[in-house]
């Protein structure tokens, strides 16, 4: 048995796929109330049940679906809702740019679905798996497991929400949408392991508060860019200081 | 709603166009090291920008929404001490929903 085949035997396609699902599980739990609430808001705001399901199947972007359903309820025009979706989802471009180096050798047969299925949750999970030192050749199967688990869960939750929205009045006011916030807090806080990373979070948070009244949730993008710039500058400053000391 | 399938098509198109192209381009065109250094700050900066306004939000009376604030801070403390995501979600949501029901 060669060294390579030993590596292959410890990381099979199947084990990567299952680990991808397993590591995504906590995020799925966080997404459940969110998906249900989307289904509820969708039907109570005047979308047909088929369109609510269609949105989850073809768009598959939780926060923008949520906002879109809200805007439909307010009678906002379709072009404006599409523009808002674009702005809200711009962060995914940053995610795919981060993941691109790890998936560069994959064929379009992989890249098309993995691109379509990219979410905050799957990104947060796979961005920790890809850089790990083991040279498993099947890390994209881990990515696929995470993606499919999120996708299927989102569809099921949407249907549950549609049923709940048509059966139970007032479920949209229960506050279940806060689950998304605590999920993201649970992802972000453990990522803060250096001072530049802490500064990046602080700057991004403060700017997000100051800029939250900008139209189309543009403040979100402004805050993210400010946080990234702050982190990079702090890291550069640290490296320079260390250089001078030597 | 009339035109809802047009809405879905438009949303699906713009979402795919922000998710997919860079996944292909960035891996094939060499980019400077500084870009990858900057990309390490993406998840923290983006997710923090989503969370902070939701935690420090103003309620109908014009005051800080106490359940969101306490729920958010408790979640952050648990995430920091335990690094356990599921525990953070369960306790954070319990605190938030409990305070909401009593306040």
Tab-separated table of C-alpha atoms in Angstrom:
chain	number	residue	atom	x	y	z
A	1	UNK	CA	0.000	0.000	0.000
A	2	UNK	CA	1.490	3.336	-0.992
A	3	UNK	CA	1.366	6.422	1.201
A	4	UNK	CA	-1.098	7.983	-1.197
A	5	UNK	CA	-3.555	5.136	-1.033
A	6	UNK	CA	-3.462	5.253	2.770
A	7	UNK	CA	-4.439	8.908	2.585
A	8	UNK	CA	-7.207	7.963	0.186
A	9	UNK	CA	-8.490	5.269	2.491
A	10	UNK	CA	-8.774	7.586	5.518
A	11	UNK	CA	-10.713	10.210	3.540
A	12	UNK	CA	-13.257	8.642	1.237
A	13	UNK	CA	-15.853	10.534	-0.774
A	14	UNK	CA	-18.487	9.166	1.542
A	15	UNK	CA	-16.727	10.123	4.783
A	16	UNK	CA	-16.109	13.664	3.523
A	17	UNK	CA	-19.734	13.971	2.417
A	18	UNK	CA	-21.049	12.766	5.784
A	19	UNK	CA	-18.634	14.984	7.736
A	20	UNK	CA	-19.819	17.953	5.686
A	21	UNK	CA	-23.389	17.227	6.773
A	22	UNK	CA	-22.340	16.633	10.396
A	23	UNK	CA	-20.355	19.873	10.699
A	24	UNK	CA	-23.218	21.843	9.116
A	25	UNK	CA	-25.790	20.413	11.519
A	26	UNK	CA	-25.638	23.226	14.155
A	27	UNK	CA	-26.119	25.764	11.356
A	28	UNK	CA	-29.094	23.821	10.054
A	29	UNK	CA	-30.677	24.040	13.496
A	30	UNK	CA	-30.164	27.805	13.393
A	31	UNK	CA	-31.691	28.020	9.906
A	32	UNK	CA	-34.853	26.036	10.738
A	33	UNK	CA	-36.879	28.821	12.412
A	34	UNK	CA	-35.632	31.224	9.772
A	35	UNK	CA	-36.867	29.028	6.921
A	36	UNK	CA	-40.209	28.464	8.617
A	37	UNK	CA	-40.670	32.191	9.166
A	38	UNK	CA	-39.884	32.831	5.504
A	39	UNK	CA	-42.662	30.428	4.498
A	40	UNK	CA	-45.051	32.153	6.894
A	41	UNK	CA	-44.219	35.695	5.740
A	42	UNK	CA	-44.321	34.645	2.083
A	43	UNK	CA	-47.899	33.410	2.143
A	44	UNK	CA	-49.198	36.017	4.604
A	45	UNK	CA	-47.730	38.810	2.414
A	46	UNK	CA	-49.557	37.714	-0.718
A	47	UNK	CA	-47.245	35.336	-2.594
A	48	UNK	CA	-48.817	32.096	-3.799
A	49	UNK	CA	-47.571	28.935	-2.031
A	50	UNK	CA	-46.034	27.793	-5.343
A	51	UNK	CA	-44.066	31.053	-5.635
A	52	UNK	CA	-42.853	30.799	-2.027
A	53	UNK	CA	-41.540	27.297	-2.735
A	54	UNK	CA	-40.172	28.459	-6.098
A	55	UNK	CA	-38.195	31.196	-4.397
A	56	UNK	CA	-36.575	28.715	-2.003
A	57	UNK	CA	-35.840	26.264	-4.820
A	58	UNK	CA	-34.425	28.723	-7.382
A	59	UNK	CA	-33.086	31.665	-5.373
A	60	UNK	CA	-31.977	29.873	-2.175
A	61	UNK	CA	-30.697	32.954	-0.317
A	62	UNK	CA	-32.378	33.233	3.082
A	63	UNK	CA	-31.959	36.843	4.122
A	64	UNK	CA	-32.826	38.225	0.674
A	65	UNK	CA	-35.884	35.940	0.391
A	66	UNK	CA	-36.956	37.221	3.786
A	67	UNK	CA	-36.562	40.854	2.782
A	68	UNK	CA	-38.199	40.230	-0.612
A	69	UNK	CA	-41.261	38.702	1.043
A	70	UNK	CA	-41.462	41.741	3.320
A	71	UNK	CA	-41.182	44.140	0.372
A	72	UNK	CA	-43.882	42.246	-1.545
A	73	UNK	CA	-46.129	42.816	1.476
A	74	UNK	CA	-45.416	46.548	1.312
A	75	UNK	CA	-46.320	46.617	-2.388
A	76	UNK	CA	-42.800	47.500	-3.563
A	77	UNK	CA	-42.138	47.077	-7.312
A	78	UNK	CA	-40.427	43.993	-8.722
A	79	UNK	CA	-37.332	45.773	-10.196
A	80	UNK	CA	-36.607	47.359	-6.815
A	81	UNK	CA	-36.912	44.001	-5.027
A	82	UNK	CA	-34.490	42.417	-7.516
A	83	UNK	CA	-32.022	45.270	-6.975
A	84	UNK	CA	-32.323	44.845	-3.208
A	85	UNK	CA	-31.649	41.119	-3.630
A	86	UNK	CA	-28.493	41.919	-5.579
A	87	UNK	CA	-27.219	44.322	-2.908
A	88	UNK	CA	-28.068	41.963	-0.044
A	89	UNK	CA	-26.306	39.059	-1.729
A	90	UNK	CA	-23.176	40.928	-2.842
A	91	UNK	CA	-21.344	39.409	0.111
A	92	UNK	CA	-21.511	36.051	-1.662
A	93	UNK	CA	-19.077	37.400	-4.254
A	94	UNK	CA	-16.583	37.849	-1.420
A	95	UNK	CA	-17.264	34.273	-0.265
A	96	UNK	CA	-16.758	32.740	-3.697
A	97	UNK	CA	-13.552	34.727	-4.208
A	98	UNK	CA	-12.299	33.290	-0.887
A	99	UNK	CA	-13.156	29.720	-1.869
A	100	UNK	CA	-11.989	29.916	-5.497
A	101	UNK	CA	-8.350	28.898	-4.855
A	102	UNK	CA	-9.525	25.664	-3.208
A	103	UNK	CA	-11.897	24.635	-6.000
A	104	UNK	CA	-9.759	25.776	-8.955
A	105	UNK	CA	-9.126	22.209	-10.204
A	106	UNK	CA	-12.821	21.203	-10.185
A	107	UNK	CA	-14.884	20.917	-13.386
A	108	UNK	CA	-17.961	23.003	-14.205
A	109	UNK	CA	-20.065	19.997	-13.257
A	110	UNK	CA	-18.976	20.759	-9.675
A	111	UNK	CA	-18.552	24.533	-9.791
A	112	UNK	CA	-22.050	25.297	-11.113
A	113	UNK	CA	-23.964	23.562	-8.299
A	114	UNK	CA	-21.449	24.532	-5.579
A	115	UNK	CA	-21.758	28.153	-6.715
A	116	UNK	CA	-25.545	28.003	-6.757
A	117	UNK	CA	-25.647	26.436	-3.269
A	118	UNK	CA	-23.249	28.913	-1.633
A	119	UNK	CA	-24.648	30.309	1.644
A	120	UNK	CA	-23.286	32.046	4.742
A	121	UNK	CA	-23.553	28.748	6.592
A	122	UNK	CA	-21.857	26.476	4.052
A	123	UNK	CA	-19.133	29.072	3.503
A	124	UNK	CA	-18.466	29.281	7.259
A	125	UNK	CA	-18.097	25.483	7.468
A	126	UNK	CA	-16.063	24.726	4.328
A	127	UNK	CA	-13.696	27.682	4.744
A	128	UNK	CA	-12.444	25.862	7.846
A	129	UNK	CA	-12.186	22.452	6.122
A	130	UNK	CA	-10.331	23.366	2.921
A	131	UNK	CA	-7.160	24.808	4.529
A	132	UNK	CA	-6.704	21.828	6.894
A	133	UNK	CA	-3.303	20.227	6.452
A	134	UNK	CA	-4.408	16.690	5.494
A	135	UNK	CA	-4.207	16.256	1.730
A	136	UNK	CA	-7.607	14.663	1.281
A	137	UNK	CA	-8.484	14.791	-2.434
A	138	UNK	CA	-12.218	14.756	-1.655
A	139	UNK	CA	-12.719	18.000	0.280
A	140	UNK	CA	-15.231	19.102	-2.367
A	141	UNK	CA	-17.414	16.183	-1.272
A	142	UNK	CA	-17.446	17.747	2.184
A	143	UNK	CA	-18.531	20.993	0.513
A	144	UNK	CA	-21.253	19.102	-1.385
A	145	UNK	CA	-22.536	17.440	1.806
A	146	UNK	CA	-22.806	20.778	3.567
A	147	UNK	CA	-24.515	22.400	0.562
A	148	UNK	CA	-27.088	19.658	0.031
A	149	UNK	CA	-27.938	19.467	3.740
A	150	UNK	CA	-28.587	23.222	3.855
A	151	UNK	CA	-30.587	23.121	0.617
A	152	UNK	CA	-32.868	20.226	1.543
A	153	UNK	CA	-33.448	21.630	5.038
A	154	UNK	CA	-34.374	25.006	3.542
A	155	UNK	CA	-36.992	23.422	1.260
A	156	UNK	CA	-38.553	21.409	4.083
A	157	UNK	CA	-38.675	24.452	6.392
A	158	UNK	CA	-40.257	26.571	3.657
A	159	UNK	CA	-43.079	24.056	3.243
A	160	UNK	CA	-43.571	23.806	7.025
A	161	UNK	CA	-43.743	27.613	7.155
A	162	UNK	CA	-46.333	27.768	4.368
A	163	UNK	CA	-48.514	25.281	6.219
A	164	UNK	CA	-48.009	27.086	9.543
A	165	UNK	CA	-48.661	30.469	7.931
A	166	UNK	CA	-51.976	29.323	6.524
A	167	UNK	CA	-53.018	27.482	9.727
A	168	UNK	CA	-51.679	29.600	12.633
A	169	UNK	CA	-52.139	33.345	12.778
A	170	UNK	CA	-49.463	35.522	14.395
A	171	UNK	CA	-46.547	33.062	14.148
A	172	UNK	CA	-44.522	35.720	12.309
A	173	UNK	CA	-44.508	37.818	15.500
A	174	UNK	CA	-43.003	35.121	17.749
A	175	UNK	CA	-39.455	36.443	17.296
A	176	UNK	CA	-38.051	33.243	15.788
A	177	UNK	CA	-36.157	35.277	13.192
A	178	UNK	CA	-33.619	36.138	15.911
A	179	UNK	CA	-32.191	32.621	15.396
A	180	UNK	CA	-30.234	33.922	12.409
A	181	UNK	CA	-28.555	36.525	14.609
A	182	UNK	CA	-27.479	34.111	17.354
A	183	UNK	CA	-26.252	31.668	14.697
A	184	UNK	CA	-24.019	34.297	13.122
A	185	UNK	CA	-22.754	35.379	16.560
A	186	UNK	CA	-21.876	31.753	17.262
A	187	UNK	CA	-19.901	31.607	14.014
A	188	UNK	CA	-18.117	34.952	14.295
A	189	UNK	CA	-16.941	35.075	17.904
A	190	UNK	CA	-14.726	31.955	17.784
A	191	UNK	CA	-13.149	33.266	14.552
A	192	UNK	CA	-11.719	36.283	16.396
A	193	UNK	CA	-8.267	34.989	17.310
A	194	UNK	CA	-6.016	38.008	16.719
A	195	UNK	CA	-6.057	41.753	17.363
A	196	UNK	CA	-6.472	42.693	13.675
A	197	UNK	CA	-9.465	40.311	13.503
A	198	UNK	CA	-10.952	41.891	16.642
A	199	UNK	CA	-10.452	45.366	15.219
A	200	UNK	CA	-12.071	44.259	11.965
A	201	UNK	CA	-15.168	43.079	13.869
A	202	UNK	CA	-15.349	46.254	15.986
A	203	UNK	CA	-15.042	48.610	13.014
A	204	UNK	CA	-17.539	46.621	10.964
A	205	UNK	CA	-20.044	46.588	13.863
A	206	UNK	CA	-19.779	50.309	14.610
A	207	UNK	CA	-20.017	51.305	10.941
A	208	UNK	CA	-23.007	48.956	10.481
A	209	UNK	CA	-24.796	50.771	13.331
A	210	UNK	CA	-23.967	54.228	11.949
A	211	UNK	CA	-24.854	53.328	8.356
A	212	UNK	CA	-27.949	51.187	8.960
A	213	UNK	CA	-30.339	53.807	7.570
A	214	UNK	CA	-28.734	53.803	4.123
A	215	UNK	CA	-31.187	52.655	1.428
A	216	UNK	CA	-31.249	49.056	0.192
A	217	UNK	CA	-29.250	47.871	3.190
A	218	UNK	CA	-26.157	49.315	1.487
A	219	UNK	CA	-24.842	50.083	4.980
A	220	UNK	CA	-24.128	46.368	5.309
A	221	UNK	CA	-21.691	46.440	2.402
A	222	UNK	CA	-20.098	49.724	3.561
A	223	UNK	CA	-19.568	48.270	7.044
A	224	UNK	CA	-18.106	45.025	5.687
A	225	UNK	CA	-15.620	46.879	3.486
A	226	UNK	CA	-14.638	49.176	6.379
A	227	UNK	CA	-14.063	46.138	8.612
A	228	UNK	CA	-11.926	44.386	6.004
A	229	UNK	CA	-9.814	47.519	5.379
A	230	UNK	CA	-9.334	48.055	9.138
A	231	UNK	CA	-8.200	44.463	9.622
A	232	UNK	CA	-5.752	44.543	6.719
A	233	UNK	CA	-4.257	47.885	7.832
A	234	UNK	CA	-3.862	46.642	11.407
A	235	UNK	CA	-2.141	43.499	10.172
A	236	UNK	CA	0.231	45.551	8.014
A	237	UNK	CA	0.996	47.868	10.930
A	238	UNK	CA	1.768	44.852	13.167
A	239	UNK	CA	4.112	43.347	10.568
A	240	UNK	CA	5.938	46.655	10.064
A	241	UNK	CA	6.414	47.136	13.797
A	242	UNK	CA	7.817	43.645	14.123
A	243	UNK	CA	10.164	44.366	11.199
A	244	UNK	CA	11.519	47.499	12.897
A	245	UNK	CA	12.194	45.651	16.118
A	246	UNK	CA	14.371	43.052	14.388
B	1	UNK	CA	-49.122	38.800	-6.536
B	2	UNK	CA	-48.960	39.224	-10.306
B	3	UNK	CA	-45.544	38.772	-11.892
B	4	UNK	CA	-44.259	36.711	-8.975
B	5	UNK	CA	-42.460	34.284	-11.287
B	6	UNK	CA	-40.725	37.196	-12.986
B	7	UNK	CA	-39.629	38.321	-9.512
B	8	UNK	CA	-38.276	34.847	-8.721
B	9	UNK	CA	-36.438	34.622	-12.048
B	10	UNK	CA	-34.810	38.035	-11.454
B	11	UNK	CA	-33.814	37.224	-7.895
B	12	UNK	CA	-32.428	33.826	-8.935
B	13	UNK	CA	-30.420	35.390	-11.765
B	14	UNK	CA	-28.758	38.176	-9.738
B	15	UNK	CA	-28.050	35.809	-6.851
B	16	UNK	CA	-26.378	33.254	-9.124
B	17	UNK	CA	-24.380	36.020	-10.792
B	18	UNK	CA	-22.844	37.094	-7.476
B	19	UNK	CA	-22.189	33.534	-6.291
B	20	UNK	CA	-20.769	31.747	-9.299
B	21	UNK	CA	-18.441	33.838	-11.529
B	22	UNK	CA	-15.716	34.640	-8.985
B	23	UNK	CA	-15.604	30.996	-7.952
B	24	UNK	CA	-14.363	30.234	-11.458
B	25	UNK	CA	-12.330	33.329	-12.308
B	26	UNK	CA	-10.309	33.815	-9.130
B	27	UNK	CA	-8.970	30.259	-9.189
B	28	UNK	CA	-7.733	30.518	-12.775
B	29	UNK	CA	-6.367	34.046	-12.890
B	30	UNK	CA	-3.465	34.578	-10.462
B	31	UNK	CA	-4.236	37.258	-7.881
B	32	UNK	CA	-1.776	39.060	-5.588
B	33	UNK	CA	-1.180	37.753	-2.063
B	34	UNK	CA	-2.641	40.902	-0.526
B	35	UNK	CA	-6.094	39.978	-1.837
B	36	UNK	CA	-6.036	36.636	-0.066
B	37	UNK	CA	-4.911	38.338	3.137
B	38	UNK	CA	-7.901	40.673	2.820
B	39	UNK	CA	-10.270	37.762	2.155
B	40	UNK	CA	-9.504	36.312	5.590
B	41	UNK	CA	-11.392	39.263	7.083
B	42	UNK	CA	-14.500	38.690	4.949
B	43	UNK	CA	-16.553	36.350	7.162
B	44	UNK	CA	-15.937	38.334	10.353
B	45	UNK	CA	-16.606	41.733	8.780
B	46	UNK	CA	-19.744	40.638	6.892
B	47	UNK	CA	-21.411	38.600	9.623
B	48	UNK	CA	-20.658	41.235	12.288
B	49	UNK	CA	-22.230	43.884	10.074
B	50	UNK	CA	-25.407	41.756	9.882
B	51	UNK	CA	-25.553	40.992	13.630
B	52	UNK	CA	-24.690	44.256	15.378
B	53	UNK	CA	-27.660	46.333	14.123
B	54	UNK	CA	-29.967	43.398	14.936
B	55	UNK	CA	-28.649	43.226	18.511
B	56	UNK	CA	-28.589	46.999	19.184
B	57	UNK	CA	-31.980	47.575	17.638
B	58	UNK	CA	-34.595	50.107	18.645
B	59	UNK	CA	-38.076	48.829	19.557
B	60	UNK	CA	-41.457	50.497	18.887
B	61	UNK	CA	-41.111	52.758	21.949
B	62	UNK	CA	-37.801	54.201	20.701
B	63	UNK	CA	-35.774	52.374	23.359
B	64	UNK	CA	-33.096	49.718	22.908
B	65	UNK	CA	-34.746	46.318	22.460
B	66	UNK	CA	-33.613	44.657	25.729
B	67	UNK	CA	-34.313	40.978	24.795
B	68	UNK	CA	-32.258	41.343	21.581
B	69	UNK	CA	-29.428	43.120	23.410
B	70	UNK	CA	-29.231	40.623	26.286
B	71	UNK	CA	-29.770	37.626	23.990
B	72	UNK	CA	-27.004	38.835	21.687
B	73	UNK	CA	-24.517	39.546	24.484
B	74	UNK	CA	-25.213	36.202	26.198
B	75	UNK	CA	-24.737	34.405	22.851
B	76	UNK	CA	-21.413	36.180	22.296
B	77	UNK	CA	-20.193	35.236	25.803
B	78	UNK	CA	-21.168	31.577	25.347
B	79	UNK	CA	-19.586	31.442	21.895
B	80	UNK	CA	-16.401	32.987	23.309
B	81	UNK	CA	-16.140	30.652	26.333
B	82	UNK	CA	-17.311	27.372	24.753
B	83	UNK	CA	-16.819	27.788	20.961
B	84	UNK	CA	-19.885	25.503	20.781
B	85	UNK	CA	-22.247	26.729	18.065
B	86	UNK	CA	-25.259	24.580	18.905
B	87	UNK	CA	-25.064	25.512	22.608
B	88	UNK	CA	-24.797	29.182	21.615
B	89	UNK	CA	-27.936	28.966	19.468
B	90	UNK	CA	-29.999	27.062	22.040
B	91	UNK	CA	-29.104	29.248	25.046
B	92	UNK	CA	-29.082	32.508	23.062
B	93	UNK	CA	-32.563	31.852	21.651
B	94	UNK	CA	-33.908	30.664	25.035
B	95	UNK	CA	-32.725	33.862	26.734
B	96	UNK	CA	-34.145	36.020	23.932
B	97	UNK	CA	-37.560	34.304	23.775
B	98	UNK	CA	-37.868	34.189	27.597
B	99	UNK	CA	-37.127	37.922	27.968
B	100	UNK	CA	-39.523	38.691	25.122
B	101	UNK	CA	-42.328	36.852	26.834
B	102	UNK	CA	-41.813	38.477	30.275
B	103	UNK	CA	-40.867	42.068	29.285
